[in-house]
Amino acid sequence: MAQSVPTPRRAAGVRLALHPAVVGVLGFAAALAIAHAGGSVYGATLVARTALLALAAVSLSFLIGQAGLVSFGHAAPLGIGAYVVLIAGEYGVTEMLVVLPLGFAAAALFSVATGAVALRTRGVYFIMITLAFAQMIYYVAASLSAFGGDDGMAIAARSTLFGLRLLKSDTGLAMLAVALLGLALFGLDRLIASRYGLMLRAGRANEAKLQALGLDPYRHRLIALAIGGGLAGVAGVLLANQVEYVSPATMNWHVSGELIVMVVLGGTGRLAGAVLGAVAVTLLDETLGHFTEHWKLGLGLVIVAVVLLRGADLKALLRGGAA
Amino acid sequence: MSAPVLALDNIEKSFGALRVTQGVSLDVRPGEVHALIGPNGAGKTTLVAQIAGALRPDSGRIRFRDRDVTGLGVAARARLGLGRVFQLSNVVGTFTALENVAVAIVAAGDRPFGPWQPALRDPALGDEAAAALARVGLADRAETRASDLSHGERRALELAMSLVQDPKLLLLDEPMAGTGRAEGERLTELLLSLKGRVPMLLVEHDMGTVFRLADRITVLIYGSVAVTGAPDAVRADPVVRKAYLGEEEAV
Ligand SMILES: Nc1ncnc2c1ncn2[C@@H]1O[C@H](COP(=O)(O)OP(=O)(O)OP(=O)(O)O)[C@@H](O)[C@H]1O
Ligand SMILES: [Mg+2]
């Protein structure tokens, strides 16, 4: 897969302007501006939702496409981020500057703890074990009767930012989500091109050779899981704020599967692909979803077609990246 | 003679009923090119894999640079200075030649976790990688994807990746296999230029190359050492002539 290592020949200014993070942020900002001008509340909601799902998909794309770690349990860190909002809210903590790092940390911790075990496996076994861990945390969440148990419950209040109620409207929330998505795209791109990223990608492409060159990529992968999980946690914090309700359903394997669909749909080679995938899935959900509950059957067909056209992607997926 | 760089002591390895390595003892001395030859399926690659740490011997000890490395994994042995060139060229196909060498440099270096500076825009890293490519004759192929290189060029690239790590011993598994005549010649010249500086354990079927490079030769037949000695002695050995060198006598 072509790598997005920037070519040094292109002028720095042009490179920055064409950076996926910049393009993505501008695109979302334009959508938001149009929605705002049209006085559409629904538009802002849609942008917020799409951007935060894109953030979750990008964090998964980093794991799948760059680290070669096909997690089928990415809904778990997403849900953990959401539960952080709910639980912190019950204890009176609603400041974003506290909740956001807390959501990142809790989700990263979960990903590292489960990853330490999961990384002993490869390929399909890694997929299965991440799924199993996610289902475990799903049942743990469903058993938290103080926090709504099976049904979940409404959050105490939307988070404040700098103590101000900037996120009360979906427009404010959308701006935050888009900004965080841009930051994530930029930071991850930088990480991928770094020495750390070079080792991570080499480990995905040819682990035996990397070992023979003296580097066991285990710790690199563990760090990748922390970062990918943590960012999904951030997305979960945004999600809880957007829906104002948190339930175990967020951690359901359906959600993990949908995130994988977004990543594969957009192509695993570039992080920006996951953004496109997230936009496509959300838009399909919003349009076809109104006509028929069975729209996912149609989506399934689209995915099969895309995957067939991108045969290499599927093969890489099944190999679990690290051969 | 000073202590050997590598010493195998009575290595045994079986795959089920098949004893692929049978009580093999051999050593590689400082600066020496030690060739390991033997018919197909004699167990040469399996032995190399055990030296590299990819396979565990069932019994026996492996000493490398005065250290018992029998219990160490691949990465740990590589960090001690064990460089391996695989029988089937083993590079990162999706990376350019330059990126591959950069991987080798970073993997062996002390900063494999640097998270922020773009690796390939670090001039020190780029220069070192470019120099290593020039050394093996790949200067003008730096930006080519490894999967688009010819077979011989990939071998050269793999060698560059090993050399940049300043190996204390090179394990070469059939470096000439599948290379064209001109490429093979270039590779042999390259190995000749390293001779005396980097000790090598050279597995090779091409007898011309073996006799040009080797200081000593060990012949492996059905997993056990048939004979070890100077090239002339091995060439003259009746067992070897019968079992293996028969058709190569002209060499
Ligand atoms: N993982 C394995 N499991 C079972 N048998 C194996 C395994 N690896 C190798 N063998 C067998 O061990 C024997 C030695 O194989 P090896 O590859 O070491 O031979 P070689 O001397 O390198 O041969 P060649 O010259 O063809 O490269 C062969 O009979 C092979 O089929
Ligand atoms: Mg072999």
PDB file of N, CA, C and O in Angstrom, chain B residues 177-202:
ATOM      1  N   ALA B 177      21.651 -17.745  -5.204  1.00  0.00           N
ATOM      2  CA  ALA B 177      20.533 -18.458  -5.806  1.00  0.00           C
ATOM      3  C   ALA B 177      19.634 -17.510  -6.580  1.00  0.00           C
ATOM      4  O   ALA B 177      19.226 -16.460  -6.074  1.00  0.00           O
ATOM      5  N   GLY B 178      19.340 -17.852  -7.816  1.00  0.00           N
ATOM      6  CA  GLY B 178      18.391 -17.094  -8.609  1.00  0.00           C
ATOM      7  C   GLY B 178      18.905 -15.779  -9.153  1.00  0.00           C
ATOM      8  O   GLY B 178      18.163 -15.047  -9.793  1.00  0.00           O
ATOM      9  N   THR B 179      20.179 -15.450  -8.923  1.00  0.00           N
ATOM     10  CA  THR B 179      20.701 -14.215  -9.495  1.00  0.00           C
ATOM     11  C   THR B 179      21.270 -14.504 -10.873  1.00  0.00           C
ATOM     12  O   THR B 179      21.722 -15.607 -11.152  1.00  0.00           O
ATOM     13  N   GLY B 180      21.238 -13.499 -11.721  1.00  0.00           N
ATOM     14  CA  GLY B 180      21.830 -13.645 -13.050  1.00  0.00           C
ATOM     15  C   GLY B 180      23.348 -13.710 -12.942  1.00  0.00           C
ATOM     16  O   GLY B 180      23.921 -13.489 -11.875  1.00  0.00           O
ATOM     17  N   ARG B 181      23.984 -14.018 -14.065  1.00  0.00           N
ATOM     18  CA  ARG B 181      25.437 -14.191 -14.046  1.00  0.00           C
ATOM     19  C   ARG B 181      26.159 -12.919 -13.596  1.00  0.00           C
ATOM     20  O   ARG B 181      26.992 -12.938 -12.692  1.00  0.00           O
ATOM     21  N   ALA B 182      25.787 -11.791 -14.216  1.00  0.00           N
ATOM     22  CA  ALA B 182      26.465 -10.533 -13.904  1.00  0.00           C
ATOM     23  C   ALA B 182      26.192 -10.130 -12.458  1.00  0.00           C
ATOM     24  O   ALA B 182      27.098  -9.715 -11.730  1.00  0.00           O
ATOM     25  N   GLU B 183      24.932 -10.302 -12.056  1.00  0.00           N
ATOM     26  CA  GLU B 183      24.562  -9.943 -10.678  1.00  0.00           C
ATOM     27  C   GLU B 183      25.306 -10.805  -9.679  1.00  0.00           C
ATOM     28  O   GLU B 183      25.800 -10.324  -8.661  1.00  0.00           O
ATOM     29  N   GLY B 184      25.362 -12.110  -9.992  1.00  0.00           N
ATOM     30  CA  GLY B 184      26.064 -13.042  -9.111  1.00  0.00           C
ATOM     31  C   GLY B 184      27.523 -12.649  -8.960  1.00  0.00           C
ATOM     32  O   GLY B 184      28.084 -12.683  -7.865  1.00  0.00           O
ATOM     33  N   GLU B 185      28.107 -12.257 -10.077  1.00  0.00           N
ATOM     34  CA  GLU B 185      29.519 -11.852 -10.060  1.00  0.00           C
ATOM     35  C   GLU B 185      29.697 -10.626  -9.163  1.00  0.00           C
ATOM     36  O   GLU B 185      30.615 -10.563  -8.335  1.00  0.00           O
ATOM     37  N   ARG B 186      28.790  -9.644  -9.328  1.00  0.00           N
ATOM     38  CA  ARG B 186      28.875  -8.432  -8.502  1.00  0.00           C
ATOM     39  C   ARG B 186      28.761  -8.763  -7.022  1.00  0.00           C
ATOM     40  O   ARG B 186      29.480  -8.237  -6.177  1.00  0.00           O
ATOM     41  N   LEU B 187      27.819  -9.677  -6.717  1.00  0.00           N
ATOM     42  CA  LEU B 187      27.594 -10.070  -5.329  1.00  0.00           C
ATOM     43  C   LEU B 187      28.835 -10.758  -4.764  1.00  0.00           C
ATOM     44  O   LEU B 187      29.239 -10.510  -3.628  1.00  0.00           O
ATOM     45  N   THR B 188      29.443 -11.642  -5.584  1.00  0.00           N
ATOM     46  CA  THR B 188      30.654 -12.325  -5.137  1.00  0.00           C
ATOM     47  C   THR B 188      31.767 -11.320  -4.849  1.00  0.00           C
ATOM     48  O   THR B 188      32.464 -11.409  -3.837  1.00  0.00           O
ATOM     49  N   GLU B 189      31.920 -10.347  -5.759  1.00  0.00           N
ATOM     50  CA  GLU B 189      32.927  -9.302  -5.545  1.00  0.00           C
ATOM     51  C   GLU B 189      32.673  -8.572  -4.234  1.00  0.00           C
ATOM     52  O   GLU B 189      33.592  -8.285  -3.465  1.00  0.00           O
ATOM     53  N   LEU B 190      31.392  -8.301  -3.997  1.00  0.00           N
ATOM     54  CA  LEU B 190      31.014  -7.580  -2.782  1.00  0.00           C
ATOM     55  C   LEU B 190      31.400  -8.393  -1.545  1.00  0.00           C
ATOM     56  O   LEU B 190      31.991  -7.869  -0.589  1.00  0.00           O
ATOM     57  N   LEU B 191      31.096  -9.688  -1.583  1.00  0.00           N
ATOM     58  CA  LEU B 191      31.431 -10.544  -0.439  1.00  0.00           C
ATOM     59  C   LEU B 191      32.946 -10.654  -0.291  1.00  0.00           C
ATOM     60  O   LEU B 191      33.470 -10.636   0.833  1.00  0.00           O
ATOM     61  N   LEU B 192      33.656 -10.724  -1.431  1.00  0.00           N
ATOM     62  CA  LEU B 192      35.123 -10.774  -1.373  1.00  0.00           C
ATOM     63  C   LEU B 192      35.671  -9.527  -0.698  1.00  0.00           C
ATOM     64  O   LEU B 192      36.645  -9.586   0.057  1.00  0.00           O
ATOM     65  N   SER B 193      35.027  -8.386  -0.973  1.00  0.00           N
ATOM     66  CA  SER B 193      35.517  -7.137  -0.390  1.00  0.00           C
ATOM     67  C   SER B 193      35.268  -7.095   1.119  1.00  0.00           C
ATOM     68  O   SER B 193      35.917  -6.335   1.837  1.00  0.00           O
ATOM     69  N   LEU B 194      34.326  -7.901   1.579  1.00  0.00           N
ATOM     70  CA  LEU B 194      34.034  -7.935   3.022  1.00  0.00           C
ATOM     71  C   LEU B 194      34.890  -8.975   3.732  1.00  0.00           C
ATOM     72  O   LEU B 194      35.045  -8.953   4.955  1.00  0.00           O
ATOM     73  N   LYS B 195      35.417  -9.896   2.958  1.00  0.00           N
ATOM     74  CA  LYS B 195      36.169 -11.014   3.518  1.00  0.00           C
ATOM     75  C   LYS B 195      37.333 -10.506   4.363  1.00  0.00           C
ATOM     76  O   LYS B 195      38.059  -9.601   3.966  1.00  0.00           O
ATOM     77  N   GLY B 196      37.494 -11.107   5.514  1.00  0.00           N
ATOM     78  CA  GLY B 196      38.568 -10.693   6.408  1.00  0.00           C
ATOM     79  C   GLY B 196      38.089  -9.675   7.427  1.00  0.00           C
ATOM     80  O   GLY B 196      38.630  -9.561   8.521  1.00  0.00           O
ATOM     81  N   ARG B 197      37.035  -8.911   7.061  1.00  0.00           N
ATOM     82  CA  ARG B 197      36.506  -7.904   7.994  1.00  0.00           C
ATOM     83  C   ARG B 197      35.283  -8.431   8.727  1.00  0.00           C
ATOM     84  O   ARG B 197      35.147  -8.239   9.930  1.00  0.00           O
ATOM     85  N   VAL B 198      34.379  -9.050   7.965  1.00  0.00           N
ATOM     86  CA  VAL B 198      33.169  -9.602   8.580  1.00  0.00           C
ATOM     87  C   VAL B 198      33.202 -11.124   8.453  1.00  0.00           C
ATOM     88  O   VAL B 198      33.243 -11.639   7.345  1.00  0.00           O
ATOM     89  N   PRO B 199      33.192 -11.826   9.574  1.00  0.00           N
ATOM     90  CA  PRO B 199      33.139 -13.282   9.477  1.00  0.00           C
ATOM     91  C   PRO B 199      31.800 -13.716   8.876  1.00  0.00           C
ATOM     92  O   PRO B 199      30.786 -13.052   9.106  1.00  0.00           O
ATOM     93  N   MET B 200      31.840 -14.785   8.100  1.00  0.00           N
ATOM     94  CA  MET B 200      30.601 -15.216   7.446  1.00  0.00           C
ATOM     95  C   MET B 200      30.429 -16.720   7.545  1.00  0.00           C
ATOM     96  O   MET B 200      31.408 -17.462   7.457  1.00  0.00           O
ATOM     97  N   LEU B 201      29.178 -17.116   7.712  1.00  0.00           N
ATOM     98  CA  LEU B 201      28.816 -18.512   7.505  1.00  0.00           C
ATOM     99  C   LEU B 201      28.017 -18.536   6.212  1.00  0.00           C
ATOM    100  O   LEU B 201      26.921 -17.976   6.139  1.00  0.00           O
ATOM    101  N   LEU B 202      28.600 -19.142   5.188  1.00  0.00           N
ATOM    102  CA  LEU B 202      28.050 -19.029   3.847  1.00  0.00           C
ATOM    103  C   LEU B 202      27.473 -20.356   3.391  1.00  0.00           C
ATOM    104  O   LEU B 202      28.199 -21.330   3.198  1.00  0.00           O
TER     105      LEU B 202
END
